XYZ file of C-alpha atoms in Angstrom:
498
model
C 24.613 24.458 86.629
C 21.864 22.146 87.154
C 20.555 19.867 84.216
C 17.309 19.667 83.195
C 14.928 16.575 84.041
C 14.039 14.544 81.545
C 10.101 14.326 80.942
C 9.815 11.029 81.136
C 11.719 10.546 84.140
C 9.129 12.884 85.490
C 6.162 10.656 84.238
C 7.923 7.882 85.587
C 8.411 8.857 88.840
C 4.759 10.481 89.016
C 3.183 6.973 87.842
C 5.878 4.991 90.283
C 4.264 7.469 93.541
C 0.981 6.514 92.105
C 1.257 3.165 92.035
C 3.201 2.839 95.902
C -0.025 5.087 97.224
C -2.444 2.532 95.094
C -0.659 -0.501 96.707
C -0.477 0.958 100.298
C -3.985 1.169 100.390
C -4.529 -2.472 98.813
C -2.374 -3.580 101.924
C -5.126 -1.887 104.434
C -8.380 -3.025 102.516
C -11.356 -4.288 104.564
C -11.302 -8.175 104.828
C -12.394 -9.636 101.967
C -15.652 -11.711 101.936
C -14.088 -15.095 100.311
C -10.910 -16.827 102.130
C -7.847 -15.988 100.287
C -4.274 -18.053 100.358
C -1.461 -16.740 101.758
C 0.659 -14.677 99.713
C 2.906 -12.617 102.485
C 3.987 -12.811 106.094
C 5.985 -10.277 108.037
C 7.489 -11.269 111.179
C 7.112 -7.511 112.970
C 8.898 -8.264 116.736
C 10.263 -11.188 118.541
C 10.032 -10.583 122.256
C 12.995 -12.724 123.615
C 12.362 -11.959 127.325
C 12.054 -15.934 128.558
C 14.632 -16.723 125.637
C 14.720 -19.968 124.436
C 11.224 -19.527 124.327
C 10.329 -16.364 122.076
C 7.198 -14.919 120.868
C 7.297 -13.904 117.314
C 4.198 -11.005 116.252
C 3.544 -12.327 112.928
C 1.055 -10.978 110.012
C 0.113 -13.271 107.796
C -2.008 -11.184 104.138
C -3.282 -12.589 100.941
C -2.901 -11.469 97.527
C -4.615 -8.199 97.818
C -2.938 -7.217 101.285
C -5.929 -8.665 103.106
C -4.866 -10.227 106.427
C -5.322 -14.249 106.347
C -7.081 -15.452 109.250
C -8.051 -18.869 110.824
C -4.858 -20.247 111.293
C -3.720 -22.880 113.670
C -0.246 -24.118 114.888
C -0.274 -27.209 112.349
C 0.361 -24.099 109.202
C 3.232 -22.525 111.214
C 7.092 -23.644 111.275
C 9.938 -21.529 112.062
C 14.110 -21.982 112.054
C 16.589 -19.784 113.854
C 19.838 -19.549 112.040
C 19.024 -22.104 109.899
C 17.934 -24.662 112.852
C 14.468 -26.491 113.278
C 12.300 -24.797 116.038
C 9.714 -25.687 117.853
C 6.805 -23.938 117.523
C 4.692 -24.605 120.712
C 1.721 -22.174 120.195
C -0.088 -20.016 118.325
C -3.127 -17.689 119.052
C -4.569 -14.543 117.857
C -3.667 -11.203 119.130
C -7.612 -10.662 120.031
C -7.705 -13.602 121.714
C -4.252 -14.010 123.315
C -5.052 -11.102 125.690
C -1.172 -10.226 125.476
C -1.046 -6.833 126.156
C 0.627 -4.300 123.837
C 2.237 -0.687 123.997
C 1.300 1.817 121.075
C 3.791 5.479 121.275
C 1.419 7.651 119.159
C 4.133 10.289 117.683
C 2.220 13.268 115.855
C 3.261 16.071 114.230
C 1.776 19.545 115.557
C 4.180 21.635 113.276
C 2.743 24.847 112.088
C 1.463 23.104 108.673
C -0.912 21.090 110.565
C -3.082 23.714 111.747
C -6.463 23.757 110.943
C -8.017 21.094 109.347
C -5.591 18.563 108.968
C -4.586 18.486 112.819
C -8.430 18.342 113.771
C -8.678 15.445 111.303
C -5.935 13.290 112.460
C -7.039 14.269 116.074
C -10.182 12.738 115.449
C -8.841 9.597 113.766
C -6.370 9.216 116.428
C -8.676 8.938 119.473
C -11.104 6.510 117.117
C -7.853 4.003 116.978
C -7.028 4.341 120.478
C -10.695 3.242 120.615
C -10.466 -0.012 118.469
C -7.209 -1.330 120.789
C -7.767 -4.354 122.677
C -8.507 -4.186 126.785
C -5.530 -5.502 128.068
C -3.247 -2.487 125.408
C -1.913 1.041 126.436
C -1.377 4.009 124.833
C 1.299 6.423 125.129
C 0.954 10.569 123.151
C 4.533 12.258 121.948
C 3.984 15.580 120.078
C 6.751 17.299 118.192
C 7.211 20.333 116.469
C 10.173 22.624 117.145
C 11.139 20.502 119.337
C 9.721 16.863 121.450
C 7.505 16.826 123.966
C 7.709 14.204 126.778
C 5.119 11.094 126.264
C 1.940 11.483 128.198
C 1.481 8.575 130.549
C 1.278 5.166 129.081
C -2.095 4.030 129.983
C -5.313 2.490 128.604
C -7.630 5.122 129.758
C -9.158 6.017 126.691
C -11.139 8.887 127.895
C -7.515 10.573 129.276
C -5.784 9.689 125.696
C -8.443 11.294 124.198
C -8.215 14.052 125.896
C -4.474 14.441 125.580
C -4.778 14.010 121.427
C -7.677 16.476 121.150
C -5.655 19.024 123.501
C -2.915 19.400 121.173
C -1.699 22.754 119.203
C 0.082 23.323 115.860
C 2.552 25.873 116.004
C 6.282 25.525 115.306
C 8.771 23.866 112.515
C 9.332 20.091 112.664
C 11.761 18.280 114.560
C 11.165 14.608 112.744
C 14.460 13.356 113.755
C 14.492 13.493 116.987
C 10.451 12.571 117.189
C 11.553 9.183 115.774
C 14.629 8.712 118.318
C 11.821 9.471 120.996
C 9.361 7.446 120.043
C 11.915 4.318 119.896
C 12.691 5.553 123.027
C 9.279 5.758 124.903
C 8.447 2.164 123.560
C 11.221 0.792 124.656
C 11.002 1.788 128.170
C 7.389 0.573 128.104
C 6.747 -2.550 130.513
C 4.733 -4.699 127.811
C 6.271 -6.999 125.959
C 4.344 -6.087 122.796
C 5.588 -2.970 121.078
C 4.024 -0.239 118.287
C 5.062 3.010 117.057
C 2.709 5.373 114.973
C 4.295 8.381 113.435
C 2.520 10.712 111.555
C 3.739 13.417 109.849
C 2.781 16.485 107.203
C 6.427 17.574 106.398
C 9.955 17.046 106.291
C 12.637 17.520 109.022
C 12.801 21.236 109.177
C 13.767 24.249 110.050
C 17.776 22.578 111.762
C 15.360 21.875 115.061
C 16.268 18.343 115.667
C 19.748 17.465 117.446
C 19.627 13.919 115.760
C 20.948 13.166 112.440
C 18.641 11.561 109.839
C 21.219 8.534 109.990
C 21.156 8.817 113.754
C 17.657 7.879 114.327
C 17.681 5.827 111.086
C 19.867 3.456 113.105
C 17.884 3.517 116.658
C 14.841 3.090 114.788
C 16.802 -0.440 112.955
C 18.072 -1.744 116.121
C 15.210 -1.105 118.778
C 13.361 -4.173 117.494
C 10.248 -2.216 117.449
C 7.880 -2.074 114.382
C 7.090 1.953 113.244
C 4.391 2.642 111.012
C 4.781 6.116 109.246
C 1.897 8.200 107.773
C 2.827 11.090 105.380
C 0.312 13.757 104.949
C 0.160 15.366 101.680
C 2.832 15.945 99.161
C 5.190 17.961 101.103
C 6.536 14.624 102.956
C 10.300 13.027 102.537
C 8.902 9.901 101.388
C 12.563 8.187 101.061
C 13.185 8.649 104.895
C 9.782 7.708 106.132
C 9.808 4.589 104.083
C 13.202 3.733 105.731
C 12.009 4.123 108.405
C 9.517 1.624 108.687
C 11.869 -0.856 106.805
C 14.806 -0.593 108.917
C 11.801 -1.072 111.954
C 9.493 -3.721 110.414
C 6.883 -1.706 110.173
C 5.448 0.056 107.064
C 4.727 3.191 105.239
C 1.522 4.810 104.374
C 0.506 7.659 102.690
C -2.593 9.674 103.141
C -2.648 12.207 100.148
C -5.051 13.960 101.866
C -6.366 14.907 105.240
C -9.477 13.510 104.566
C -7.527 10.167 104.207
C -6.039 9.990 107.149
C -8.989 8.067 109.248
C -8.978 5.083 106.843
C -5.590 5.042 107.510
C -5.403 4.598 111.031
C -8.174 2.349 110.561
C -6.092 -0.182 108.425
C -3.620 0.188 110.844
C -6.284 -1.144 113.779
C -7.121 -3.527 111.806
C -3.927 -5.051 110.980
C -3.056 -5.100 114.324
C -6.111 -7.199 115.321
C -5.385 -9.932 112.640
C -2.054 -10.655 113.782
C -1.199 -13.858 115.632
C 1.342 -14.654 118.165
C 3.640 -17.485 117.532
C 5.066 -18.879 121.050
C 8.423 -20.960 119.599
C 11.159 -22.503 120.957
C 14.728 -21.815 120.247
C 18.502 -23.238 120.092
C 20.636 -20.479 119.722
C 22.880 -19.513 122.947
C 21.974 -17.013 125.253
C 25.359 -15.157 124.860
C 23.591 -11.734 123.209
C 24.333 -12.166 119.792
C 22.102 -11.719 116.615
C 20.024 -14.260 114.854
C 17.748 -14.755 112.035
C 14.668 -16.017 112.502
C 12.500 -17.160 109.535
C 8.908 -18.444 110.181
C 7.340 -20.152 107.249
C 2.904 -20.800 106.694
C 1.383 -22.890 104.192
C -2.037 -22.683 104.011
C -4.508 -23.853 100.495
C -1.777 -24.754 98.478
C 0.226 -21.739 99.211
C 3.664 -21.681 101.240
C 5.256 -18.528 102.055
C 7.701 -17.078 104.497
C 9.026 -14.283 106.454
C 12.505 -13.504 107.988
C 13.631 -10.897 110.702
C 16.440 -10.690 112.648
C 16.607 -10.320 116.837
C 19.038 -9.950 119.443
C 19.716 -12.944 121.448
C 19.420 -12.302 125.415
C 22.795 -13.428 127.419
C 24.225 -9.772 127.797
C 23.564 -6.181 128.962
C 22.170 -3.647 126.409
C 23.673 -0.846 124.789
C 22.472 1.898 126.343
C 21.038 4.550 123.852
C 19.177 7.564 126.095
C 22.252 8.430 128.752
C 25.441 10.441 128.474
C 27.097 7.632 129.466
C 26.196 5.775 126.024
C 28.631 4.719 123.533
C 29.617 7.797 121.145
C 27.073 7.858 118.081
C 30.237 7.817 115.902
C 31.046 4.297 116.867
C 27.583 2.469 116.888
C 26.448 3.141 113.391
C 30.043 1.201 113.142
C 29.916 -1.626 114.883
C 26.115 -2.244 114.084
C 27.260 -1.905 110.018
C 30.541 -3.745 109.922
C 32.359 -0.785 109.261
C 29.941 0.105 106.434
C 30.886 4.389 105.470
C 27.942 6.969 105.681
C 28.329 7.201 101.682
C 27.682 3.312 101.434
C 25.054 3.348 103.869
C 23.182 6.367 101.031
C 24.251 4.144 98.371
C 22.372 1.391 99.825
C 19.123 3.084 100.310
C 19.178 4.304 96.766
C 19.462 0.829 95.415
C 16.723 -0.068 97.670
C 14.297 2.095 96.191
C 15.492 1.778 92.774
C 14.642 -2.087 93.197
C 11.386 -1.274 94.853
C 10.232 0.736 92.059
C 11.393 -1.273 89.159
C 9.530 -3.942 90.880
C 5.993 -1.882 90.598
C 6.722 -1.077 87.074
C 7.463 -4.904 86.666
C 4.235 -5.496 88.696
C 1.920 -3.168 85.980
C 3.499 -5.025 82.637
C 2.889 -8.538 84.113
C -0.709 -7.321 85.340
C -1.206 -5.713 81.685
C -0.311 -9.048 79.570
C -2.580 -11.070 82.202
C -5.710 -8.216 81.537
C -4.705 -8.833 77.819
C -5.293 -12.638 77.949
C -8.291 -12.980 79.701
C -11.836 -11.877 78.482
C -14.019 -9.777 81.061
C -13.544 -8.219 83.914
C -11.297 -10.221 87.005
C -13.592 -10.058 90.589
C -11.380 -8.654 92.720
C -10.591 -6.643 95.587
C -7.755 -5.604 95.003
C -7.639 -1.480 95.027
C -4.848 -0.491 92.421
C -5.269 0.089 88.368
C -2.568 1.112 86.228
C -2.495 4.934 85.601
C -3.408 5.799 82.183
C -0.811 6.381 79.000
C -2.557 10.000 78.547
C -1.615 12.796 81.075
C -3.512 15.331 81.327
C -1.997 18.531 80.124
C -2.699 21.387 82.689
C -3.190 20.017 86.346
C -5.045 22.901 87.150
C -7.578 22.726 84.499
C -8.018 19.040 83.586
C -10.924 18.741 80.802
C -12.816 15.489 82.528
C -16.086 15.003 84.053
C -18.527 12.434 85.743
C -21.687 12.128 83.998
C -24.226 9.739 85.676
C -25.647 7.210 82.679
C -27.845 5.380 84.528
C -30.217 5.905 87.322
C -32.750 8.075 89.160
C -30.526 11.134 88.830
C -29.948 10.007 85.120
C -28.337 13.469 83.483
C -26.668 14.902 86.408
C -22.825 15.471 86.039
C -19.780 17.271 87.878
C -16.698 18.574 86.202
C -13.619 17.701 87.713
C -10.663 19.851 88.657
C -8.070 21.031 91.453
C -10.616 20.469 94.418
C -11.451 17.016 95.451
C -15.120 15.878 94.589
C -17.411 13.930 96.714
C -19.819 11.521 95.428
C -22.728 10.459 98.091
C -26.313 11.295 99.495
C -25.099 14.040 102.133
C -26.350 17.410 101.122
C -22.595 18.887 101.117
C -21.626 16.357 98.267
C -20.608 18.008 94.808
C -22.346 14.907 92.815
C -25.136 14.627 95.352
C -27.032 11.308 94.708
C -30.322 9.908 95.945
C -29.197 7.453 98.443
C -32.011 4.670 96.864
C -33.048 2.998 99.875
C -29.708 2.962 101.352
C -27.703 1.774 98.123
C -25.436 4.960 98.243
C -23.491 6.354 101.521
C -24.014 9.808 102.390
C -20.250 9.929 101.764
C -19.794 7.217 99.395
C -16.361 8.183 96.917
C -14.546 10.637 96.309
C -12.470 11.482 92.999
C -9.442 14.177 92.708
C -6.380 14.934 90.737
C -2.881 13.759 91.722
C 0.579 13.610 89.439
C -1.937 14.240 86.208
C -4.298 11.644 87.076
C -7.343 11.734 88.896
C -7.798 8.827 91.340
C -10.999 7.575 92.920
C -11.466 6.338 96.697
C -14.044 4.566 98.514
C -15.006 5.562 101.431
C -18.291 4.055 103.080
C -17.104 0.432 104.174
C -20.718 -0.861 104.364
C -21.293 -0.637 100.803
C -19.353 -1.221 97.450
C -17.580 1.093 94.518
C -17.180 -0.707 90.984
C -14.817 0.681 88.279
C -15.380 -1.356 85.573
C -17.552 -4.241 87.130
C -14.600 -4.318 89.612
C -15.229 -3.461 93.415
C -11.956 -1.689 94.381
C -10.826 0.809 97.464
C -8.745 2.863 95.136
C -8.228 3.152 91.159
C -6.420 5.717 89.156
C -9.460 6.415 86.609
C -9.002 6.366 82.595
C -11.223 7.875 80.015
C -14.445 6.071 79.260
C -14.385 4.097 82.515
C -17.824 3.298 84.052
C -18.482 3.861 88.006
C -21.413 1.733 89.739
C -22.697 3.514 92.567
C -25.929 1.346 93.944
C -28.446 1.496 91.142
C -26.224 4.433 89.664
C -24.008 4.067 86.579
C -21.451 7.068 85.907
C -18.789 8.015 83.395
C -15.727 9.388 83.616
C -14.771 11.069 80.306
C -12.853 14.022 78.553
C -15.243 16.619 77.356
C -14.646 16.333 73.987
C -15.465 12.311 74.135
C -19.008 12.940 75.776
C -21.654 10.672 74.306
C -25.411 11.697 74.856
């Protein structure tokens, strides 16, 4: 018989997938206009091809997930195993002309019809647009089952044309799109290696011939960073998200198809802030595994990042022929005879950690809001979601009223549909764009797990919540929203004030 949920679980685990969508964003926000110190680097791929001497893809991000640029060799150091490398170089990945391969997996299931595929269509050809010259581009589509890649090229008129050709029919075969993507990139003659995977569902309908364990482990020992996109709400957030871990890439939500350019945008832009760390090595060549751990301190701050590589020295595994090793014996030897059950175990701890570390995250944030008068300049796009839920989802008593302004008086009531705040005709709180102060599509505000969230959208201009400009906030009654010379209100209806 099945128990019951507890309520507060529930509210817990609403205001925990709140807060991981809030912070997802922060980590793709536009640059910020002030240097920032370092406050996270990920070490992504080490391409070991002229081992001792490695290049390690590094990102190095500030507090609010903005990437840190203007680095030079003098801020870098790095250790294999433990042991003092040499770090010989370090350049930009715009300016380092190293060429990279991106495997664009996309999901043209049957749920993606319509406007979500035309969307992330769109999107997808704008990235392929922002890569650098020297980069190619590779297009897998899956549904009931995997396509082959198109062609691996940097013709961006042909990719486009491949993306914008695509259909959505079918169930969705996720495992085995991930065990083909890792494969397609690894096959691909640059050094420099990316995986996008975007998806609106869950594995489904018994389609795929991988396990979710299976491709779990290809995707953890290809050495290849994947970045996953879920689509809406219908997503199995667990597996994408262990995905990218296992990879070294990173999960992002879009909970919308309207979301889904910014997305790819971050994603672009994140890839043009990284540098390239040329180092030099001790470790025999005799194909075992090492850890590499590459340290930056920069204004005061030190941090580092770890990853782990296989050394060069012997043949690989192979992983696409019938000749391979049987799948029972590789998740095996790769987990020193860790069990299946252990392996589930593991994960669940994972995210268990993750999210008491967001709830730890809010209280610390709270007491520091608490203890400091005014409002905190900041970029940074998440706010804590408020004690009050709203009762109904469907029929939420809140509204926008604008305070302040030419269109003083005007207001929208909020509900199931998402509303759109800008100077375009089409826009449900239609504002007059005062000399170019508002974007025709300047925010938009909608409900999600009981609490309505607001997102910026024109990147020329700024949203405040609160005197705060922010990318994202999770809105609480009696908040204020500056929009240009505009001042609005988000309130209950029974709190309005005239």
């Amino acid at each position: 018989m099945a128990l019951p949920l507890d309520t507060n679980v529930l509210k817990t685990a609403r205001r925990l997938l709140a807060a991981g969508l809030a912070l997802g964003w922060a980590l793709l926000a536009p640059p910020s206009t002030s240097a920032q110190a370092p406050a996270a680097l990920d070490v992504t791929q080490v391409i070991s091809a002229a081992y001792p001497e490695v290049t390690a893809v590094v990102t190095v991000r500030d507090a609010f997930g903005t990437p840190v640029g203007g680095l030079n060799a003098a801020a870098f150091s790095a250790s294999e195993d433990g042991a003092a490398a040499q770090v010989l170089d370090v350049q930009a990945a715009v300016d380092a002309g190293f060429g990279m391969a991106v495997v664009m997996v996309m999901d043209t299931s049957g749920s993606m019809a319509g406007d979500p595929l035309a969307t992330t269509q769109e999107a997808a050809v704008a990235f392929v647009d922002s890569l650098l010259p020297n980069d190619k581009a590779a297009v897998i589509a899956f549904a009931d089952s995997v396509g082959p890649p198109s062609e691996l090229t940097g013709d961006r008129q042909a990719l486009a044309s491949v993306l914008r050709g695509l259909q959505a029919n079918g169930d969705t075969a996720l495992y085995d799109a991930v065990v083909a993507g890792v494969r397609a990139a690894g096959a691909a003659p640059l050094p420099r290696k990316l995986i996008v995977l975007l998806t609106d569902g869950q594995d489904h309908g018994a389609r795929s011939s991988s396990t979710a364990e299976g491709s779990l482990a290809e995707a953890g020992t290809a050495g290849i960073p994947i970045f996953t996109i879920g689509v809406g709400e219908d997503i199995n957030v667990p597996y994408l998200q262990e995905v990218a871990q296992r990879s070294g890439g990173r999960f992002l939500a879009a909970p919308a198809p309207a979301d889904i350019p910014a997305v790819y945008e971050g994603i672009g832009r994140l890839l043009r802030a990284q540098y390239l760390l040329r180092l030099r090595l001790s470790g025999p060549a005799d194909g075992g595994d090492s850890e590499l751990r590459v340290t930056v301190s920069d204004r005061g701050a030190t941090v580092e990042g770890t990853t782990h590589f296989r050394r060069p020295g012997v043949a690989p595994q192979p992983t696409a022929t019938a000749t391979a090793t049987p799948e029972p014996v590789a998740p095996e030897a790769e987990g020193g005879g860790i069990s299946p059950f252990l392996w589930v175990m593991i994960v669940v701890l994972a995210l268990l950690l993750v999210g008491g570390g967001i709830l730890g995250f809010r209280r610390v944030r709270r007491r520091r809001q608490a203890a400091v008068s005014g409002p905190t300049k900041s970029t940074a796009s998440y706010r804590p979601p408020p004690v009050a839920q709203w009762a109904s989802p469907e029929a939420p008593s809140a509204r926008l009223v604008v305070v302040e302004g030419p269109d003083s008086g005007r207001s929208v009531d909020l509900g199931g549909q998402a509303v759109t705040i800008g100077a375009d005709v089409d826009c449900a709180l239609r504002l007059s764009d005062a000399g170019g102060q508002v974007g025709g599509r300047h925010a938009r505000v909608w409900l999600r797990e009981g609490s309505f969230m607001l997102h910026h959208l024109d990147r020329r201009l700024t949203t405040l919540v609160g005197e705060r400009p922010v990318d994202w906030a999770v809105l609480e009654p009696g908040d204020e929203i500056v929009i240009g010379p505009y001042r609005l209100r988000f309130e209950t209806m029974g709190e309005h004030k005239p």
